[in-house]
Amino acid sequence: MKRRILVSGASIAGPSLAYWLDRHGFEVTVVEKAAHLRGGGYAIDIRGTARDVVERMGLLPRLRRLHVDTRRITFLDPDGAVLAGLRPETFTGGAEGLDLEVRRGDLADCLHDLVRDKVEFLFGDSIATLDDRGGHVEVTFDSGARRAFDLVVGADGLHSHTRALAFGPEERYHRYLGFCFAGFTMPNHLGLAREGVLWNVPGRAAALYAHEPGEPMHGFLTFARDEPPFTAFRTPQAQRDLVASTFPDTVWEVPRMVAAMRTADDLFFDVVSQIRMPAWSAGRVALVGDAAYATSFMSGQGSSVSLVGAYVLAGELATHEDHVTAFAAYERTVRDFVERNQALATEGGGVVAPRTRQRLDARNAMLRGRTALPSGAEGRAANTALVLPSYEHALGS
């Protein structure tokens, strides 16, 4: 009999894992609490080893057509004057002409289209309880349905409910990087197209970017804070008030961004953080993607690491009949790659939001001198740190 696997989450890691598990002959069910796939969204990058994954999935032609091709990032000084304009690859470590940049929703659509007719999707539902019986896992869903699976994989993001059920509270694994951010959209009155603009003062950043001149701009307000603002998570109004009070500046587009944030119907507020776990499996339950090892948006590698992790997890499960051995091989293969990419995001804020005046001045001096940013070399080393294993011998097993 085919081994039955339940995957929780239908964003990036979940459908990727479902695709490879189906290719390897597993019976797959994907449960997603949202009623449908979420479209649109900000652009994400697929580079290095992850590009090899989507190539093996046959997605390269479609993703090339969806490529948004951000061509320039303009850095501003605290007064709003232009410091420098650079290709993104200069500081991300990507490779011009090879990297893919697509809207998150477009990538989710591509992945779903690969498996929508091959695996079972349960939208508008989620896991309520997990009971690992040793020989199988009994799952109760929020809908009240009860089913048994051979394995369960949590691919349900940074604040994974599956992780909480199987491994305990998020606080055990959550590593706060000292920043909060608010993301939202606003009218593209600047006419930005395939371009981003970034303003900084020590410990704070305001960024705007757009893919096309007729599309809304994506705005981000990022700021350093020693402790997570737990009280702000209680209501959206508290979040808006906190962000507005942190950005009283009257330079560049900051006042307009704060006003847009105040009324945005798509505001997303969170802390900048990572998930660090000593093990990504317990019994018959495993984790993949942000649920296991969120790298944070400051690394620029979250989706890429998720694609790679899903590919390897499915391949190791196909190669080993014993799930314990397979889970161990998955961790052994991917952990160094994950940790090197997590290291791209630092508590100092890196290129995006240098936390101190000294760090900001050093970054700006390199920008003025057109000196290569160290983050570029670090990024290239991290995003290509894993040579993708081949599991062709296990396909269809």
Coordinates of C-alpha atoms in Angstrom, one line a residue:
M1 CA 0.0 0.0 0.0
K2 CA 1.1 3.6 -0.7
R3 CA 2.2 5.4 2.4
R4 CA -0.3 8.2 3.2
I5 CA 1.2 11.5 4.1
L6 CA -0.7 14.6 5.4
V7 CA 0.9 18.0 4.6
S8 CA -0.3 21.0 6.5
G9 CA 0.0 24.3 4.5
A10 CA -0.5 25.2 0.8
S11 CA 1.8 28.1 0.3
I12 CA 5.3 27.3 -1.0
A13 CA 6.8 24.4 1.0
G14 CA 3.6 22.4 1.2
P15 CA 2.7 22.1 -2.5
S16 CA 6.4 21.6 -3.3
L17 CA 6.6 18.7 -1.0
A18 CA 3.3 17.4 -2.3
Y19 CA 4.7 17.4 -5.9
W20 CA 7.8 15.4 -5.0
L21 CA 6.0 13.0 -2.7
D22 CA 3.5 12.3 -5.5
R23 CA 6.3 11.8 -8.0
H24 CA 7.8 9.3 -5.6
G25 CA 4.5 7.3 -5.3
F26 CA 3.1 8.5 -2.0
E27 CA -0.6 9.2 -1.4
V28 CA -0.7 12.8 -0.4
T29 CA -3.3 15.1 1.3
V30 CA -2.7 18.8 1.7
V31 CA -4.8 20.7 4.3
E32 CA -4.9 24.5 4.2
K33 CA -6.8 26.7 6.7
A34 CA -7.5 29.4 4.0
A35 CA -10.5 28.9 1.8
H36 CA -8.4 29.2 -1.3
L37 CA -4.9 30.1 -2.5
R38 CA -3.8 33.6 -1.8
G39 CA -2.7 35.4 -4.9
G40 CA -0.6 38.5 -5.6
G41 CA 1.8 39.5 -2.8
Y42 CA 5.3 40.8 -2.8
A43 CA 8.1 39.4 -4.9
I44 CA 10.2 36.5 -3.7
D45 CA 13.6 35.3 -5.1
I46 CA 14.5 31.8 -6.4
R47 CA 18.3 31.6 -6.7
G48 CA 21.2 29.2 -6.4
T49 CA 20.2 25.6 -5.4
A50 CA 16.5 26.4 -5.4
R51 CA 16.7 27.3 -9.1
D52 CA 17.9 23.7 -9.7
V53 CA 14.8 22.5 -7.9
V54 CA 12.3 24.4 -10.0
E55 CA 14.1 23.4 -13.1
R56 CA 13.7 19.7 -12.1
M57 CA 10.0 20.4 -11.6
G58 CA 9.7 21.7 -15.2
L59 CA 8.7 25.2 -14.0
L60 CA 11.5 27.3 -15.5
P61 CA 9.7 28.3 -18.7
R62 CA 6.6 29.5 -16.8
L63 CA 8.5 31.2 -14.0
R64 CA 10.6 33.0 -16.6
R65 CA 7.4 34.4 -18.1
L66 CA 6.3 35.5 -14.6
H67 CA 9.8 37.0 -13.8
V68 CA 9.3 40.6 -12.6
D69 CA 12.9 41.6 -13.0
T70 CA 13.6 44.3 -10.4
R71 CA 16.4 46.2 -12.1
R72 CA 17.4 48.8 -9.6
I73 CA 17.5 49.5 -5.9
T74 CA 18.0 53.1 -5.0
F75 CA 19.5 53.9 -1.6
L76 CA 18.7 57.2 0.1
D77 CA 20.5 59.0 2.9
P78 CA 18.6 60.2 6.0
D79 CA 17.8 63.5 4.3
G80 CA 16.2 61.7 1.3
A81 CA 19.0 62.4 -1.1
V82 CA 20.1 59.6 -3.5
L83 CA 23.2 57.7 -2.4
A84 CA 23.5 55.1 -5.1
G85 CA 21.4 53.0 -7.4
L86 CA 22.4 49.3 -7.8
R87 CA 21.3 46.1 -9.4
P88 CA 19.8 43.9 -6.6
E89 CA 22.4 41.2 -7.3
T90 CA 25.1 43.5 -6.0
F91 CA 24.0 42.9 -2.4
T92 CA 21.8 39.8 -2.6
G93 CA 24.5 37.6 -4.0
G94 CA 22.3 36.5 -6.9
A95 CA 23.3 36.0 -10.5
E96 CA 21.9 38.4 -13.1
G97 CA 20.1 36.5 -15.8
L98 CA 19.8 33.3 -13.7
D99 CA 17.8 34.3 -10.7
L100 CA 14.1 34.3 -10.7
E101 CA 11.9 36.9 -9.0
V102 CA 8.2 36.3 -9.0
R103 CA 5.2 37.3 -7.0
R104 CA 4.6 35.0 -4.1
G105 CA 1.1 34.2 -5.2
D106 CA 2.3 33.4 -8.7
L107 CA 4.8 30.9 -7.4
A108 CA 2.0 29.3 -5.2
D109 CA -0.3 29.1 -8.3
C110 CA 2.5 27.4 -10.3
L111 CA 3.1 24.8 -7.6
H112 CA -0.6 24.2 -7.0
D113 CA -1.2 23.7 -10.8
L114 CA 1.4 20.9 -10.8
V115 CA -0.4 18.8 -8.3
R116 CA -4.0 20.0 -8.1
D117 CA -5.2 16.9 -10.1
K118 CA -2.8 14.5 -8.4
V119 CA -3.2 15.0 -4.7
E120 CA -6.1 15.8 -2.4
F121 CA -6.5 19.4 -1.2
L122 CA -8.6 20.3 1.8
F123 CA -9.1 24.0 1.8
G124 CA -10.9 25.8 4.7
D125 CA -9.8 23.3 7.2
S126 CA -6.8 22.6 9.5
I127 CA -5.4 20.2 12.0
A128 CA -7.0 20.3 15.4
T129 CA -5.3 17.4 17.2
L130 CA -2.4 14.9 16.4
D131 CA -2.1 11.6 18.1
D132 CA 1.0 9.7 17.1
R133 CA 0.2 6.0 17.8
G134 CA 3.6 4.7 16.8
G135 CA 2.4 2.9 13.7
H136 CA 0.3 5.8 12.4
V137 CA -0.9 9.3 13.3
E138 CA -4.5 9.9 14.0
V139 CA -5.6 13.4 13.0
T140 CA -8.7 15.3 14.0
F141 CA -9.5 18.3 11.8
D142 CA -11.2 21.5 12.8
S143 CA -14.1 20.4 10.6
G144 CA -14.6 17.4 12.9
A145 CA -13.3 14.8 10.4
R146 CA -11.0 12.1 11.7
R147 CA -8.4 10.3 9.6
A148 CA -5.2 8.3 10.0
F149 CA -1.9 8.9 8.1
D150 CA 1.4 7.2 8.1
L151 CA 3.2 10.6 8.4
V152 CA 2.3 14.2 9.0
V153 CA 4.5 17.1 7.8
G154 CA 4.0 20.7 8.9
A155 CA 4.6 23.2 6.2
D156 CA 2.4 25.9 7.7
G157 CA 4.8 28.8 8.2
L158 CA 6.6 30.8 10.8
H159 CA 3.8 30.5 13.3
S160 CA 3.1 26.8 12.6
H161 CA 0.2 25.2 14.4
T162 CA 1.5 21.8 13.5
R163 CA 4.8 22.6 15.2
A164 CA 3.0 23.7 18.3
L165 CA 1.0 20.5 18.5
A166 CA 4.0 18.2 18.0
F167 CA 6.9 20.1 19.4
G168 CA 5.5 22.6 21.9
P169 CA 5.1 26.3 22.1
E170 CA 6.7 28.6 19.5
E171 CA 8.6 30.5 22.2
R172 CA 11.0 27.5 22.5
Y173 CA 12.2 27.9 18.9
H174 CA 11.5 31.5 18.1
R175 CA 14.6 33.7 17.7
Y176 CA 13.7 37.4 17.6
L177 CA 16.2 39.4 15.5
G178 CA 15.4 42.8 17.1
F179 CA 13.2 44.3 14.4
C180 CA 9.5 44.7 13.6
F181 CA 7.9 45.5 10.3
A182 CA 4.7 46.6 8.7
G183 CA 3.9 45.8 5.1
F184 CA 1.1 47.2 3.0
T185 CA 0.2 48.5 -0.5
M186 CA -0.4 52.1 -1.6
P187 CA -1.0 54.0 -4.8
N188 CA 2.0 54.2 -7.1
H189 CA 2.1 57.9 -7.4
L190 CA 5.9 57.8 -8.0
G191 CA 5.5 55.7 -11.1
L192 CA 8.0 53.1 -9.9
A193 CA 8.5 50.2 -12.3
R194 CA 10.8 47.2 -11.6
E195 CA 12.5 49.4 -9.0
G196 CA 12.8 49.8 -5.2
V197 CA 13.8 52.8 -3.1
L198 CA 15.2 52.4 0.4
W199 CA 15.5 55.2 3.0
N200 CA 17.4 54.7 6.2
V201 CA 18.3 56.2 9.5
P202 CA 19.9 54.1 12.2
G203 CA 17.6 51.3 13.2
R204 CA 14.8 52.3 10.9
A205 CA 14.0 51.8 7.2
A206 CA 11.3 52.8 4.8
A207 CA 11.1 51.0 1.5
L208 CA 8.9 51.3 -1.6
Y209 CA 8.9 49.1 -4.7
A210 CA 6.7 48.3 -7.6
H211 CA 6.8 45.8 -10.5
E212 CA 4.8 47.9 -13.0
P213 CA 3.9 51.6 -13.2
G214 CA 0.2 50.9 -13.2
E215 CA 0.4 48.6 -10.1
P216 CA 0.3 49.6 -6.5
M217 CA 3.5 50.1 -4.6
H218 CA 4.5 47.7 -1.8
G219 CA 5.5 49.7 1.3
F220 CA 7.6 48.4 4.2
L221 CA 8.3 50.2 7.4
T222 CA 11.0 48.4 9.5
F223 CA 12.3 49.4 12.9
A224 CA 14.6 48.1 15.6
R225 CA 13.1 47.3 19.0
D226 CA 14.9 45.5 21.8
E227 CA 11.9 43.4 22.9
P228 CA 9.0 42.2 20.7
P229 CA 5.9 44.5 21.1
F230 CA 3.6 41.9 22.5
T231 CA 0.8 44.3 23.3
A232 CA 0.7 45.6 19.7
F233 CA -0.4 42.1 18.5
R234 CA -3.7 42.5 20.3
T235 CA -5.4 44.8 17.7
P236 CA -4.6 46.2 14.3
Q237 CA -5.1 49.7 15.7
A238 CA -2.3 49.1 18.3
Q239 CA 0.0 48.0 15.5
R240 CA -0.8 51.1 13.4
D241 CA -0.3 53.4 16.4
L242 CA 3.1 51.8 17.2
V243 CA 4.4 52.1 13.6
A244 CA 3.2 55.7 13.3
S245 CA 4.8 56.7 16.5
T246 CA 8.1 55.2 15.4
F247 CA 8.1 57.1 12.1
P248 CA 7.5 60.8 12.9
D249 CA 9.9 61.8 10.2
T250 CA 8.9 64.5 7.6
V251 CA 11.4 63.5 4.9
W252 CA 11.0 61.8 1.6
E253 CA 7.8 59.7 1.4
V254 CA 7.7 58.7 5.0
P255 CA 4.7 60.8 6.0
R256 CA 2.7 59.6 3.0
M257 CA 3.7 56.0 3.8
V258 CA 2.5 56.3 7.4
A259 CA -0.8 57.8 6.2
A260 CA -1.2 54.9 3.8
M261 CA -0.3 52.4 6.5
R262 CA -3.0 53.9 8.7
T263 CA -5.8 53.1 6.2
A264 CA -4.4 50.0 4.4
D265 CA -6.8 47.1 4.2
D266 CA -3.9 44.7 3.7
L267 CA -1.6 45.7 6.5
F268 CA 0.7 42.9 7.7
F269 CA 2.6 43.4 10.9
D270 CA 5.0 41.1 12.5
V271 CA 8.4 40.8 14.1
V272 CA 11.5 39.9 12.1
S273 CA 12.5 36.5 13.4
Q274 CA 13.7 33.0 12.7
I275 CA 12.9 29.5 13.8
R276 CA 15.8 27.5 15.3
M277 CA 15.2 23.9 16.2
P278 CA 17.5 21.2 17.4
A279 CA 15.5 18.6 15.4
W280 CA 12.9 18.9 12.7
S281 CA 11.1 15.6 13.4
A282 CA 9.5 13.9 16.3
G283 CA 8.1 10.4 15.8
R284 CA 6.0 10.4 12.7
V285 CA 5.7 14.2 12.5
A286 CA 8.2 16.4 10.6
L287 CA 8.5 20.0 9.6
V288 CA 9.7 21.7 6.4
G289 CA 10.1 25.3 5.3
D290 CA 9.4 28.2 7.6
A291 CA 7.8 25.9 10.1
A292 CA 11.1 24.3 10.7
Y293 CA 13.7 26.9 9.8
A294 CA 12.3 30.3 8.9
T295 CA 15.2 32.4 7.7
S296 CA 13.3 35.8 7.9
F297 CA 12.8 38.2 5.1
M298 CA 16.1 39.9 5.8
S299 CA 17.9 36.9 4.5
G300 CA 16.0 37.0 1.2
Q301 CA 16.1 33.2 1.1
G302 CA 13.0 32.0 2.7
S303 CA 11.2 30.6 -0.4
S304 CA 14.4 29.2 -1.8
V305 CA 15.3 27.3 1.3
S306 CA 11.7 26.0 1.5
L307 CA 11.9 24.7 -2.1
V308 CA 15.2 22.9 -1.4
G309 CA 14.0 21.4 1.9
A310 CA 10.8 20.0 0.4
Y311 CA 12.8 18.4 -2.4
V312 CA 15.2 16.7 -0.1
L313 CA 12.6 15.6 2.5
A314 CA 10.5 13.9 -0.2
G315 CA 13.6 12.3 -1.7
E316 CA 14.9 10.9 1.5
L317 CA 11.4 9.5 2.4
A318 CA 11.4 7.8 -1.0
T319 CA 14.9 6.4 -0.5
H320 CA 14.3 5.0 3.0
E321 CA 11.4 2.8 4.0
D322 CA 12.1 3.7 7.7
H323 CA 10.8 7.3 8.3
V324 CA 13.2 7.7 11.2
T325 CA 16.2 7.1 9.0
A326 CA 14.7 9.3 6.3
F327 CA 14.1 12.2 8.6
A328 CA 17.6 12.0 9.9
A329 CA 19.0 12.0 6.4
Y330 CA 16.9 15.0 5.5
E331 CA 18.4 17.0 8.4
R332 CA 21.9 15.8 7.7
T333 CA 21.6 16.9 4.1
V334 CA 20.0 20.2 4.6
R335 CA 20.9 21.6 8.0
D336 CA 24.2 23.3 7.0
F337 CA 22.5 24.9 3.9
V338 CA 19.7 26.2 6.2
E339 CA 22.0 27.6 8.8
R340 CA 24.2 29.3 6.2
N341 CA 21.2 31.0 4.8
Q342 CA 19.8 31.9 8.2
A343 CA 23.1 33.6 8.9
L344 CA 22.5 36.1 6.1
A345 CA 20.0 37.8 8.4
T346 CA 21.7 39.5 11.3
E347 CA 20.5 41.3 14.4
G348 CA 22.6 44.3 13.2
G349 CA 20.2 44.8 10.3
G350 CA 22.6 44.1 7.5
V351 CA 22.2 46.1 4.3
V352 CA 18.4 46.7 4.7
A353 CA 18.2 48.3 8.1
P354 CA 21.6 49.0 9.8
R355 CA 20.9 49.3 13.4
T356 CA 23.6 51.7 14.5
R357 CA 25.0 54.9 13.1
Q358 CA 28.4 53.2 12.7
R359 CA 26.9 50.4 10.6
L360 CA 24.8 52.8 8.6
D361 CA 27.8 55.1 7.9
A362 CA 29.9 52.1 6.8
R363 CA 27.3 50.8 4.5
N364 CA 26.7 54.3 3.0
A365 CA 30.5 54.8 2.5
M366 CA 30.6 51.5 0.4
L367 CA 27.6 52.7 -1.6
R368 CA 29.1 56.1 -2.3
G369 CA 32.4 54.4 -3.4
R370 CA 30.6 51.7 -5.4
T371 CA 32.5 49.2 -3.3
A372 CA 31.2 45.7 -3.5
L373 CA 29.0 45.0 -0.5
P374 CA 30.1 42.0 1.6
S375 CA 26.6 40.7 1.6
G376 CA 26.8 39.9 -2.1
A377 CA 29.7 37.4 -1.6
E378 CA 28.1 35.9 1.5
G379 CA 24.8 35.5 -0.3
R380 CA 26.3 33.7 -3.2
A381 CA 28.1 31.3 -0.9
A382 CA 25.0 30.6 1.0
N383 CA 22.5 30.2 -1.8
T384 CA 24.7 27.7 -3.6
A385 CA 26.0 25.9 -0.5
L386 CA 24.2 22.7 -1.3
V387 CA 24.7 20.5 -4.4
L388 CA 21.3 19.1 -5.0
P389 CA 21.2 15.3 -4.5
S390 CA 19.6 13.1 -7.2
Y391 CA 16.7 10.9 -6.2
E392 CA 15.9 9.8 -9.7
H393 CA 16.4 6.2 -8.8
A394 CA 13.5 6.5 -6.3
L395 CA 11.0 8.2 -8.6
G396 CA 7.8 6.2 -8.8
S397 CA 8.8 3.9 -6.0

